[in-house]
């Protein structure tokens, strides 16, 4: 969860010796003595998950590029969305009052 906060596009795979947990998508660690080698096990268990994770990251990056090139969307919103995808949350600490003051300042300039 902490990694997702900093890097919203990141994909995390958890491998645990405590066994499978479908509620949290935890992948069980290879156990020696099974009928397959560790390489065979992880290729079977992880290959599709890694490929899927790669596709998700690429999709997020492609979306951010399209957003940056879209002139029909307000530049501030695009920058905020792209920054968020890149883990930059400069505006996160702004309170409602801060935002209201900014809006009032922009309106007074018009």
mmCIF file of N, CA and C in Angstrom:
data_model
loop_
_atom_site.group_PDB
_atom_site.id
_atom_site.type_symbol
_atom_site.label_atom_id
_atom_site.label_comp_id
_atom_site.label_asym_id
_atom_site.label_seq_id
_atom_site.Cartn_x
_atom_site.Cartn_y
_atom_site.Cartn_z
ATOM 1 N N UNK A 1 0.825 -1.190 0.000
ATOM 2 C CA UNK A 1 0.000 0.000 0.000
ATOM 3 C C UNK A 1 0.869 1.253 0.000
ATOM 4 N N UNK A 2 1.967 1.204 0.714
ATOM 5 C CA UNK A 2 2.865 2.363 0.755
ATOM 6 C C UNK A 2 3.471 2.601 -0.621
ATOM 7 N N UNK A 3 3.880 1.542 -1.292
ATOM 8 C CA UNK A 3 4.435 1.701 -2.637
ATOM 9 C C UNK A 3 3.401 2.277 -3.599
ATOM 10 N N UNK A 4 2.144 1.850 -3.493
ATOM 11 C CA UNK A 4 1.070 2.364 -4.347
ATOM 12 C C UNK A 4 0.833 3.846 -4.092
ATOM 13 N N UNK A 5 1.015 4.297 -2.858
ATOM 14 C CA UNK A 5 0.827 5.707 -2.515
ATOM 15 C C UNK A 5 1.867 6.553 -3.241
ATOM 16 N N UNK A 6 3.106 6.084 -3.250
ATOM 17 C CA UNK A 6 4.184 6.829 -3.884
ATOM 18 C C UNK A 6 4.187 6.627 -5.397
ATOM 19 N N UNK A 7 3.939 5.409 -5.844
ATOM 20 C CA UNK A 7 3.946 5.065 -7.264
ATOM 21 C C UNK A 7 2.645 4.371 -7.625
ATOM 22 N N UNK A 8 1.586 5.120 -7.943
ATOM 23 C CA UNK A 8 0.274 4.516 -8.182
ATOM 24 C C UNK A 8 0.253 3.482 -9.305
ATOM 25 N N UNK A 9 1.185 3.566 -10.224
ATOM 26 C CA UNK A 9 1.193 2.647 -11.358
ATOM 27 C C UNK A 9 1.943 1.351 -11.064
ATOM 28 N N UNK A 10 2.588 1.268 -9.916
ATOM 29 C CA UNK A 10 3.434 0.114 -9.619
ATOM 30 C C UNK A 10 2.588 -1.143 -9.403
ATOM 31 N N UNK A 11 3.139 -2.269 -9.786
ATOM 32 C CA UNK A 11 2.506 -3.556 -9.554
ATOM 33 C C UNK A 11 3.383 -4.326 -8.583
ATOM 34 N N UNK A 12 2.792 -4.875 -7.542
ATOM 35 C CA UNK A 12 3.535 -5.585 -6.514
ATOM 36 C C UNK A 12 3.053 -7.028 -6.451
ATOM 37 N N UNK A 13 3.999 -7.944 -6.477
ATOM 38 C CA UNK A 13 3.703 -9.357 -6.306
ATOM 39 C C UNK A 13 4.324 -9.799 -4.980
ATOM 40 N N UNK A 14 3.521 -10.434 -4.144
ATOM 41 C CA UNK A 14 3.999 -10.875 -2.834
ATOM 42 C C UNK A 14 4.114 -12.391 -2.844
ATOM 43 N N UNK A 15 5.299 -12.870 -2.479
ATOM 44 C CA UNK A 15 5.562 -14.299 -2.360
ATOM 45 C C UNK A 15 5.842 -14.563 -0.887
ATOM 46 N N UNK A 16 5.117 -15.518 -0.302
ATOM 47 C CA UNK A 16 5.243 -15.761 1.131
ATOM 48 C C UNK A 16 5.422 -17.236 1.429
ATOM 49 N N UNK A 17 6.219 -17.501 2.431
ATOM 50 C CA UNK A 17 6.397 -18.889 2.890
ATOM 51 C C UNK A 17 5.179 -19.380 3.651
ATOM 52 N N UNK A 18 4.274 -18.466 4.004
ATOM 53 C CA UNK A 18 3.087 -18.836 4.767
ATOM 54 C C UNK A 18 1.985 -19.435 3.903
ATOM 55 N N UNK A 19 2.233 -19.566 2.618
ATOM 56 C CA UNK A 19 1.250 -20.199 1.739
ATOM 57 C C UNK A 19 0.370 -19.186 1.029
ATOM 58 N N UNK A 20 -0.514 -19.718 0.221
ATOM 59 C CA UNK A 20 -1.389 -18.910 -0.625
ATOM 60 C C UNK A 20 -2.465 -18.217 0.210
ATOM 61 N N UNK A 21 -2.767 -16.991 -0.202
ATOM 62 C CA UNK A 21 -3.859 -16.244 0.423
ATOM 63 C C UNK A 21 -4.545 -15.477 -0.686
ATOM 64 N N UNK A 22 -5.660 -15.983 -1.175
ATOM 65 C CA UNK A 22 -6.354 -15.380 -2.310
ATOM 66 C C UNK A 22 -6.966 -14.024 -1.969
ATOM 67 N N UNK A 23 -7.258 -13.771 -0.680
ATOM 68 C CA UNK A 23 -7.807 -12.477 -0.285
ATOM 69 C C UNK A 23 -6.821 -11.347 -0.557
ATOM 70 N N UNK A 24 -5.523 -11.657 -0.466
ATOM 71 C CA UNK A 24 -4.490 -10.640 -0.660
ATOM 72 C C UNK A 24 -3.596 -10.942 -1.852
ATOM 73 N N UNK A 25 -3.963 -11.898 -2.653
ATOM 74 C CA UNK A 25 -3.189 -12.322 -3.820
ATOM 75 C C UNK A 25 -1.738 -12.623 -3.461
ATOM 76 N N UNK A 26 -1.556 -13.337 -2.375
ATOM 77 C CA UNK A 26 -0.220 -13.757 -1.959
ATOM 78 C C UNK A 26 0.093 -15.086 -2.633
ATOM 79 N N UNK A 27 1.267 -15.154 -3.207
ATOM 80 C CA UNK A 27 1.716 -16.341 -3.932
ATOM 81 C C UNK A 27 2.558 -17.189 -2.983
ATOM 82 N N UNK A 28 2.262 -18.487 -2.896
ATOM 83 C CA UNK A 28 3.070 -19.322 -2.006
ATOM 84 C C UNK A 28 4.489 -19.517 -2.539
ATOM 85 N N UNK A 29 5.432 -19.500 -1.632
ATOM 86 C CA UNK A 29 6.830 -19.732 -1.959
ATOM 87 C C UNK A 29 7.013 -21.193 -2.399
ATOM 88 N N UNK A 30 7.969 -21.408 -3.286
ATOM 89 C CA UNK A 30 8.293 -22.769 -3.729
ATOM 90 C C UNK A 30 8.726 -23.613 -2.544
ATOM 91 N N UNK A 31 8.239 -24.823 -2.492
ATOM 92 C CA UNK A 31 8.631 -25.754 -1.425
ATOM 93 C C UNK A 31 9.451 -26.882 -2.043
ATOM 94 N N UNK A 32 10.620 -27.068 -1.501
ATOM 95 C CA UNK A 32 11.471 -28.147 -2.020
ATOM 96 C C UNK A 32 10.786 -29.488 -1.781
ATOM 97 N N UNK A 33 11.112 -30.416 -2.628
ATOM 98 C CA UNK A 33 10.503 -31.735 -2.515
ATOM 99 C C UNK A 33 9.261 -31.889 -3.364
ATOM 100 N N UNK A 34 8.879 -30.819 -4.083
ATOM 101 C CA UNK A 34 7.711 -30.942 -4.951
ATOM 102 C C UNK A 34 8.125 -31.654 -6.241
ATOM 103 N N UNK A 35 7.161 -31.952 -7.073
ATOM 104 C CA UNK A 35 7.437 -32.713 -8.298
ATOM 105 C C UNK A 35 8.073 -31.870 -9.394
ATOM 106 N N UNK A 36 8.160 -30.553 -9.183
ATOM 107 C CA UNK A 36 8.771 -29.678 -10.188
ATOM 108 C C UNK A 36 9.914 -28.889 -9.566
ATOM 109 N N UNK A 37 10.809 -28.397 -10.411
ATOM 110 C CA UNK A 37 11.918 -27.592 -9.906
ATOM 111 C C UNK A 37 11.416 -26.202 -9.545
ATOM 112 N N UNK A 38 12.231 -25.447 -8.817
ATOM 113 C CA UNK A 38 11.842 -24.088 -8.448
ATOM 114 C C UNK A 38 11.646 -23.228 -9.700
ATOM 115 N N UNK A 39 12.503 -23.426 -10.692
ATOM 116 C CA UNK A 39 12.376 -22.663 -11.940
ATOM 117 C C UNK A 39 11.046 -22.978 -12.625
ATOM 118 N N UNK A 40 10.709 -24.245 -12.719
ATOM 119 C CA UNK A 40 9.441 -24.650 -13.330
ATOM 120 C C UNK A 40 8.262 -24.084 -12.543
ATOM 121 N N UNK A 41 8.346 -24.155 -11.213
ATOM 122 C CA UNK A 41 7.263 -23.664 -10.360
ATOM 123 C C UNK A 41 7.030 -22.167 -10.562
ATOM 124 N N UNK A 42 8.117 -21.376 -10.464
ATOM 125 C CA UNK A 42 7.949 -19.924 -10.582
ATOM 126 C C UNK A 42 7.574 -19.504 -11.996
ATOM 127 N N UNK A 43 8.045 -20.241 -12.986
ATOM 128 C CA UNK A 43 7.632 -19.930 -14.354
ATOM 129 C C UNK A 43 6.139 -20.194 -14.529
ATOM 130 N N UNK A 44 5.669 -21.268 -13.959
ATOM 131 C CA UNK A 44 4.243 -21.603 -14.044
ATOM 132 C C UNK A 44 3.393 -20.601 -13.247
ATOM 133 N N UNK A 45 3.836 -20.269 -12.051
ATOM 134 C CA UNK A 45 3.036 -19.444 -11.154
ATOM 135 C C UNK A 45 3.172 -17.953 -11.459
ATOM 136 N N UNK A 46 4.385 -17.509 -11.793
ATOM 137 C CA UNK A 46 4.632 -16.074 -11.920
ATOM 138 C C UNK A 46 4.566 -15.515 -13.337
ATOM 139 N N UNK A 47 4.841 -16.325 -14.337
ATOM 140 C CA UNK A 47 4.951 -15.788 -15.699
ATOM 141 C C UNK A 47 3.734 -14.969 -16.103
ATOM 142 N N UNK A 48 2.537 -15.514 -15.955
ATOM 143 C CA UNK A 48 1.331 -14.781 -16.349
ATOM 144 C C UNK A 48 1.118 -13.535 -15.493
ATOM 145 N N UNK A 49 1.420 -13.628 -14.200
ATOM 146 C CA UNK A 49 1.256 -12.475 -13.310
ATOM 147 C C UNK A 49 2.226 -11.358 -13.672
ATOM 148 N N UNK A 50 3.453 -11.710 -14.002
ATOM 149 C CA UNK A 50 4.440 -10.702 -14.395
ATOM 150 C C UNK A 50 4.049 -10.076 -15.730
ATOM 151 N N UNK A 51 3.644 -10.896 -16.696
ATOM 152 C CA UNK A 51 3.209 -10.371 -17.993
ATOM 153 C C UNK A 51 2.021 -9.424 -17.833
ATOM 154 N N UNK A 52 1.073 -9.793 -16.987
ATOM 155 C CA UNK A 52 -0.096 -8.953 -16.740
ATOM 156 C C UNK A 52 0.309 -7.630 -16.071
ATOM 157 N N UNK A 53 1.230 -7.699 -15.138
ATOM 158 C CA UNK A 53 1.708 -6.497 -14.457
ATOM 159 C C UNK A 53 2.421 -5.561 -15.427
ATOM 160 N N UNK A 54 3.215 -6.118 -16.306
ATOM 161 C CA UNK A 54 3.917 -5.315 -17.312
ATOM 162 C C UNK A 54 2.906 -4.598 -18.204
ATOM 163 N N UNK A 55 1.872 -5.305 -18.634
ATOM 164 C CA UNK A 55 0.838 -4.696 -19.480
ATOM 165 C C UNK A 55 0.142 -3.548 -18.759
ATOM 166 N N UNK A 56 -0.138 -3.713 -17.468
ATOM 167 C CA UNK A 56 -0.799 -2.654 -16.701
ATOM 168 C C UNK A 56 0.077 -1.405 -16.610
ATOM 169 N N UNK A 57 1.371 -1.580 -16.346
ATOM 170 C CA UNK A 57 2.284 -0.443 -16.249
ATOM 171 C C UNK A 57 2.387 0.266 -17.592
ATOM 172 N N UNK A 58 2.515 -0.499 -18.666
ATOM 173 C CA UNK A 58 2.594 0.092 -20.006
ATOM 174 C C UNK A 58 1.314 0.847 -20.333
ATOM 175 N N UNK A 59 0.170 0.275 -19.974
ATOM 176 C CA UNK A 59 -1.113 0.947 -20.212
ATOM 177 C C UNK A 59 -1.171 2.278 -19.476
ATOM 178 N N UNK A 60 -0.789 2.302 -18.194
ATOM 179 C CA UNK A 60 -0.773 3.553 -17.438
ATOM 180 C C UNK A 60 0.136 4.586 -18.093
ATOM 181 N N UNK A 61 1.302 4.158 -18.530
ATOM 182 C CA UNK A 61 2.241 5.097 -19.170
ATOM 183 C C UNK A 61 1.679 5.621 -20.482
ATOM 184 N N UNK A 62 1.032 4.746 -21.268
ATOM 185 C CA UNK A 62 0.428 5.190 -22.526
ATOM 186 C C UNK A 62 -0.702 6.178 -22.282
ATOM 187 N N UNK A 63 -1.508 5.919 -21.247
ATOM 188 C CA UNK A 63 -2.589 6.842 -20.903
ATOM 189 C C UNK A 63 -2.018 8.201 -20.528
ATOM 190 N N UNK A 64 -0.949 8.220 -19.752
ATOM 191 C CA UNK A 64 -0.370 9.505 -19.348
ATOM 192 C C UNK A 64 0.174 10.272 -20.555
ATOM 193 N N UNK A 65 0.759 9.571 -21.520
ATOM 194 C CA UNK A 65 1.243 10.241 -22.741
ATOM 195 C C UNK A 65 0.086 10.829 -23.533
ATOM 196 N N UNK A 66 -1.011 10.074 -23.658
ATOM 197 C CA UNK A 66 -2.186 10.576 -24.384
ATOM 198 C C UNK A 66 -2.781 11.780 -23.670
ATOM 199 N N UNK A 67 -2.826 11.730 -22.350
ATOM 200 C CA UNK A 67 -3.347 12.860 -21.584
ATOM 201 C C UNK A 67 -2.515 14.115 -21.833
ATOM 202 N N UNK A 68 -1.192 13.955 -21.827
ATOM 203 C CA UNK A 68 -0.306 15.104 -22.037
ATOM 204 C C UNK A 68 -0.519 15.730 -23.409
ATOM 205 N N UNK A 69 -0.863 14.916 -24.404
ATOM 206 C CA UNK A 69 -1.042 15.409 -25.769
ATOM 207 C C UNK A 69 -2.455 15.878 -26.064
ATOM 208 N N UNK A 70 -3.390 15.658 -25.147
ATOM 209 C CA UNK A 70 -4.785 16.038 -25.361
ATOM 210 C C UNK A 70 -4.982 17.508 -25.000
ATOM 211 N N UNK A 71 -5.279 18.320 -25.996
ATOM 212 C CA UNK A 71 -5.449 19.762 -25.777
ATOM 213 C C UNK A 71 -6.849 20.111 -25.286
ATOM 214 N N UNK A 72 -7.766 19.152 -25.278
ATOM 215 C CA UNK A 72 -9.137 19.414 -24.871
ATOM 216 C C UNK A 72 -9.348 19.347 -23.362
ATOM 217 N N UNK A 73 -8.321 18.947 -22.638
ATOM 218 C CA UNK A 73 -8.422 18.828 -21.188
ATOM 219 C C UNK A 73 -7.582 19.940 -20.558
ATOM 220 N N UNK A 74 -8.103 20.524 -19.482
ATOM 221 C CA UNK A 74 -7.399 21.601 -18.799
ATOM 222 C C UNK A 74 -5.991 21.144 -18.400
ATOM 223 N N UNK A 75 -4.991 21.976 -18.681
ATOM 224 C CA UNK A 75 -3.587 21.624 -18.468
ATOM 225 C C UNK A 75 -3.305 21.243 -17.009
ATOM 226 N N UNK A 76 -3.890 21.980 -16.059
ATOM 227 C CA UNK A 76 -3.675 21.693 -14.642
ATOM 228 C C UNK A 76 -4.115 20.276 -14.296
ATOM 229 N N UNK A 77 -5.278 19.869 -14.800
ATOM 230 C CA UNK A 77 -5.788 18.524 -14.522
ATOM 231 C C UNK A 77 -4.882 17.453 -15.125
ATOM 232 N N UNK A 78 -4.401 17.713 -16.338
ATOM 233 C CA UNK A 78 -3.505 16.759 -17.000
ATOM 234 C C UNK A 78 -2.213 16.629 -16.197
ATOM 235 N N UNK A 79 -1.642 17.775 -15.800
ATOM 236 C CA UNK A 79 -0.394 17.744 -15.032
ATOM 237 C C UNK A 79 -0.583 16.990 -13.719
ATOM 238 N N UNK A 80 -1.697 17.248 -13.060
ATOM 239 C CA UNK A 80 -1.968 16.582 -11.782
ATOM 240 C C UNK A 80 -2.111 15.073 -11.987
ATOM 241 N N UNK A 81 -2.836 14.668 -13.020
ATOM 242 C CA UNK A 81 -3.027 13.235 -13.294
ATOM 243 C C UNK A 81 -1.706 12.569 -13.650
ATOM 244 N N UNK A 82 -0.918 13.197 -14.516
ATOM 245 C CA UNK A 82 0.365 12.623 -14.929
ATOM 246 C C UNK A 82 1.327 12.575 -13.736
ATOM 247 N N UNK A 83 1.356 13.648 -12.948
ATOM 248 C CA UNK A 83 2.202 13.654 -11.748
ATOM 249 C C UNK A 83 1.802 12.529 -10.805
ATOM 250 N N UNK A 84 0.508 12.320 -10.649
ATOM 251 C CA UNK A 84 0.021 11.252 -9.777
ATOM 252 C C UNK A 84 0.484 9.896 -10.290
ATOM 253 N N UNK A 85 0.401 9.682 -11.600
ATOM 254 C CA UNK A 85 0.864 8.419 -12.183
ATOM 255 C C UNK A 85 2.356 8.226 -11.959
ATOM 256 N N UNK A 86 3.087 9.352 -11.880
ATOM 257 C CA UNK A 86 4.528 9.282 -11.673
ATOM 258 C C UNK A 86 4.913 9.357 -10.203
ATOM 259 N N UNK A 87 3.920 9.342 -9.320
ATOM 260 C CA UNK A 87 4.203 9.342 -7.892
ATOM 261 C C UNK A 87 4.470 10.703 -7.300
ATOM 262 N N UNK A 88 4.162 11.773 -8.036
ATOM 263 C CA UNK A 88 4.366 13.132 -7.542
ATOM 264 C C UNK A 88 3.022 13.666 -7.081
ATOM 265 N N UNK A 89 2.926 13.979 -5.814
ATOM 266 C CA UNK A 89 1.664 14.441 -5.242
ATOM 267 C C UNK A 89 1.834 15.803 -4.579
ATOM 268 N N UNK A 90 2.280 16.779 -5.353
ATOM 269 C CA UNK A 90 2.532 18.115 -4.820
ATOM 270 C C UNK A 90 1.290 18.778 -4.261
ATOM 271 N N UNK A 91 0.138 18.460 -4.806
ATOM 272 C CA UNK A 91 -1.087 19.156 -4.416
ATOM 273 C C UNK A 91 -1.860 18.402 -3.338
ATOM 274 N N UNK A 92 -1.328 17.299 -2.897
ATOM 275 C CA UNK A 92 -2.038 16.448 -1.956
ATOM 276 C C UNK A 92 -2.294 17.132 -0.612
ATOM 277 N N UNK A 93 -1.376 18.001 -0.201
ATOM 278 C CA UNK A 93 -1.489 18.623 1.113
ATOM 279 C C UNK A 93 -2.372 19.863 1.124
ATOM 280 N N UNK A 94 -2.894 20.246 -0.030
ATOM 281 C CA UNK A 94 -3.774 21.410 -0.059
ATOM 282 C C UNK A 94 -5.103 21.097 0.624
ATOM 283 N N UNK A 95 -5.516 21.993 1.482
ATOM 284 C CA UNK A 95 -6.810 21.819 2.142
ATOM 285 C C UNK A 95 -7.903 22.416 1.273
ATOM 286 N N UNK A 96 -9.149 22.164 1.622
ATOM 287 C CA UNK A 96 -10.287 22.743 0.906
ATOM 288 C C UNK A 96 -10.205 24.257 0.954
ATOM 289 N N UNK A 97 -9.815 24.793 2.095
ATOM 290 C CA UNK A 97 -9.693 26.246 2.243
ATOM 291 C C UNK A 97 -8.613 26.808 1.318
ATOM 292 N N UNK A 98 -7.488 26.102 1.195
ATOM 293 C CA UNK A 98 -6.418 26.538 0.289
ATOM 294 C C UNK A 98 -6.917 26.581 -1.148
ATOM 295 N N UNK A 99 -7.638 25.549 -1.536
ATOM 296 C CA UNK A 99 -8.162 25.484 -2.904
ATOM 297 C C UNK A 99 -9.186 26.590 -3.137
ATOM 298 N N UNK A 100 -10.066 26.827 -2.147
ATOM 299 C CA UNK A 100 -11.054 27.898 -2.262
ATOM 300 C C UNK A 100 -10.368 29.257 -2.420
ATOM 301 N N UNK A 101 -9.269 29.476 -1.684
ATOM 302 C CA UNK A 101 -8.520 30.739 -1.796
ATOM 303 C C UNK A 101 -7.919 30.887 -3.191
ATOM 304 N N UNK A 102 -7.372 29.787 -3.724
ATOM 305 C CA UNK A 102 -6.809 29.832 -5.077
ATOM 306 C C UNK A 102 -7.875 30.155 -6.113
ATOM 307 N N UNK A 103 -9.024 29.528 -5.975
ATOM 308 C CA UNK A 103 -10.131 29.796 -6.915
ATOM 309 C C UNK A 103 -10.548 31.249 -6.823
ATOM 310 N N UNK A 104 -10.671 31.761 -5.620
ATOM 311 C CA UNK A 104 -11.062 33.168 -5.419
ATOM 312 C C UNK A 104 -10.017 34.097 -6.034
ATOM 313 N N UNK A 105 -8.748 33.773 -5.872
ATOM 314 C CA UNK A 105 -7.690 34.595 -6.451
ATOM 315 C C UNK A 105 -7.760 34.607 -7.966
ATOM 316 N N UNK A 106 -7.994 33.441 -8.572
ATOM 317 C CA UNK A 106 -8.132 33.387 -10.035
ATOM 318 C C UNK A 106 -9.356 34.158 -10.509
ATOM 319 N N UNK A 107 -10.451 34.046 -9.768
ATOM 320 C CA UNK A 107 -11.668 34.763 -10.148
ATOM 321 C C UNK A 107 -11.481 36.267 -10.048
ATOM 322 N N UNK A 108 -10.725 36.721 -9.056
ATOM 323 C CA UNK A 108 -10.499 38.169 -8.915
ATOM 324 C C UNK A 108 -9.612 38.706 -10.032
ATOM 325 N N UNK A 109 -8.782 37.842 -10.626
ATOM 326 C CA UNK A 109 -7.922 38.266 -11.739
ATOM 327 C C UNK A 109 -8.700 38.445 -13.018
ATOM 328 N N UNK A 110 -9.851 37.779 -13.144
ATOM 329 C CA UNK A 110 -10.649 37.860 -14.382
ATOM 330 C C UNK A 110 -11.290 39.157 -14.511
#
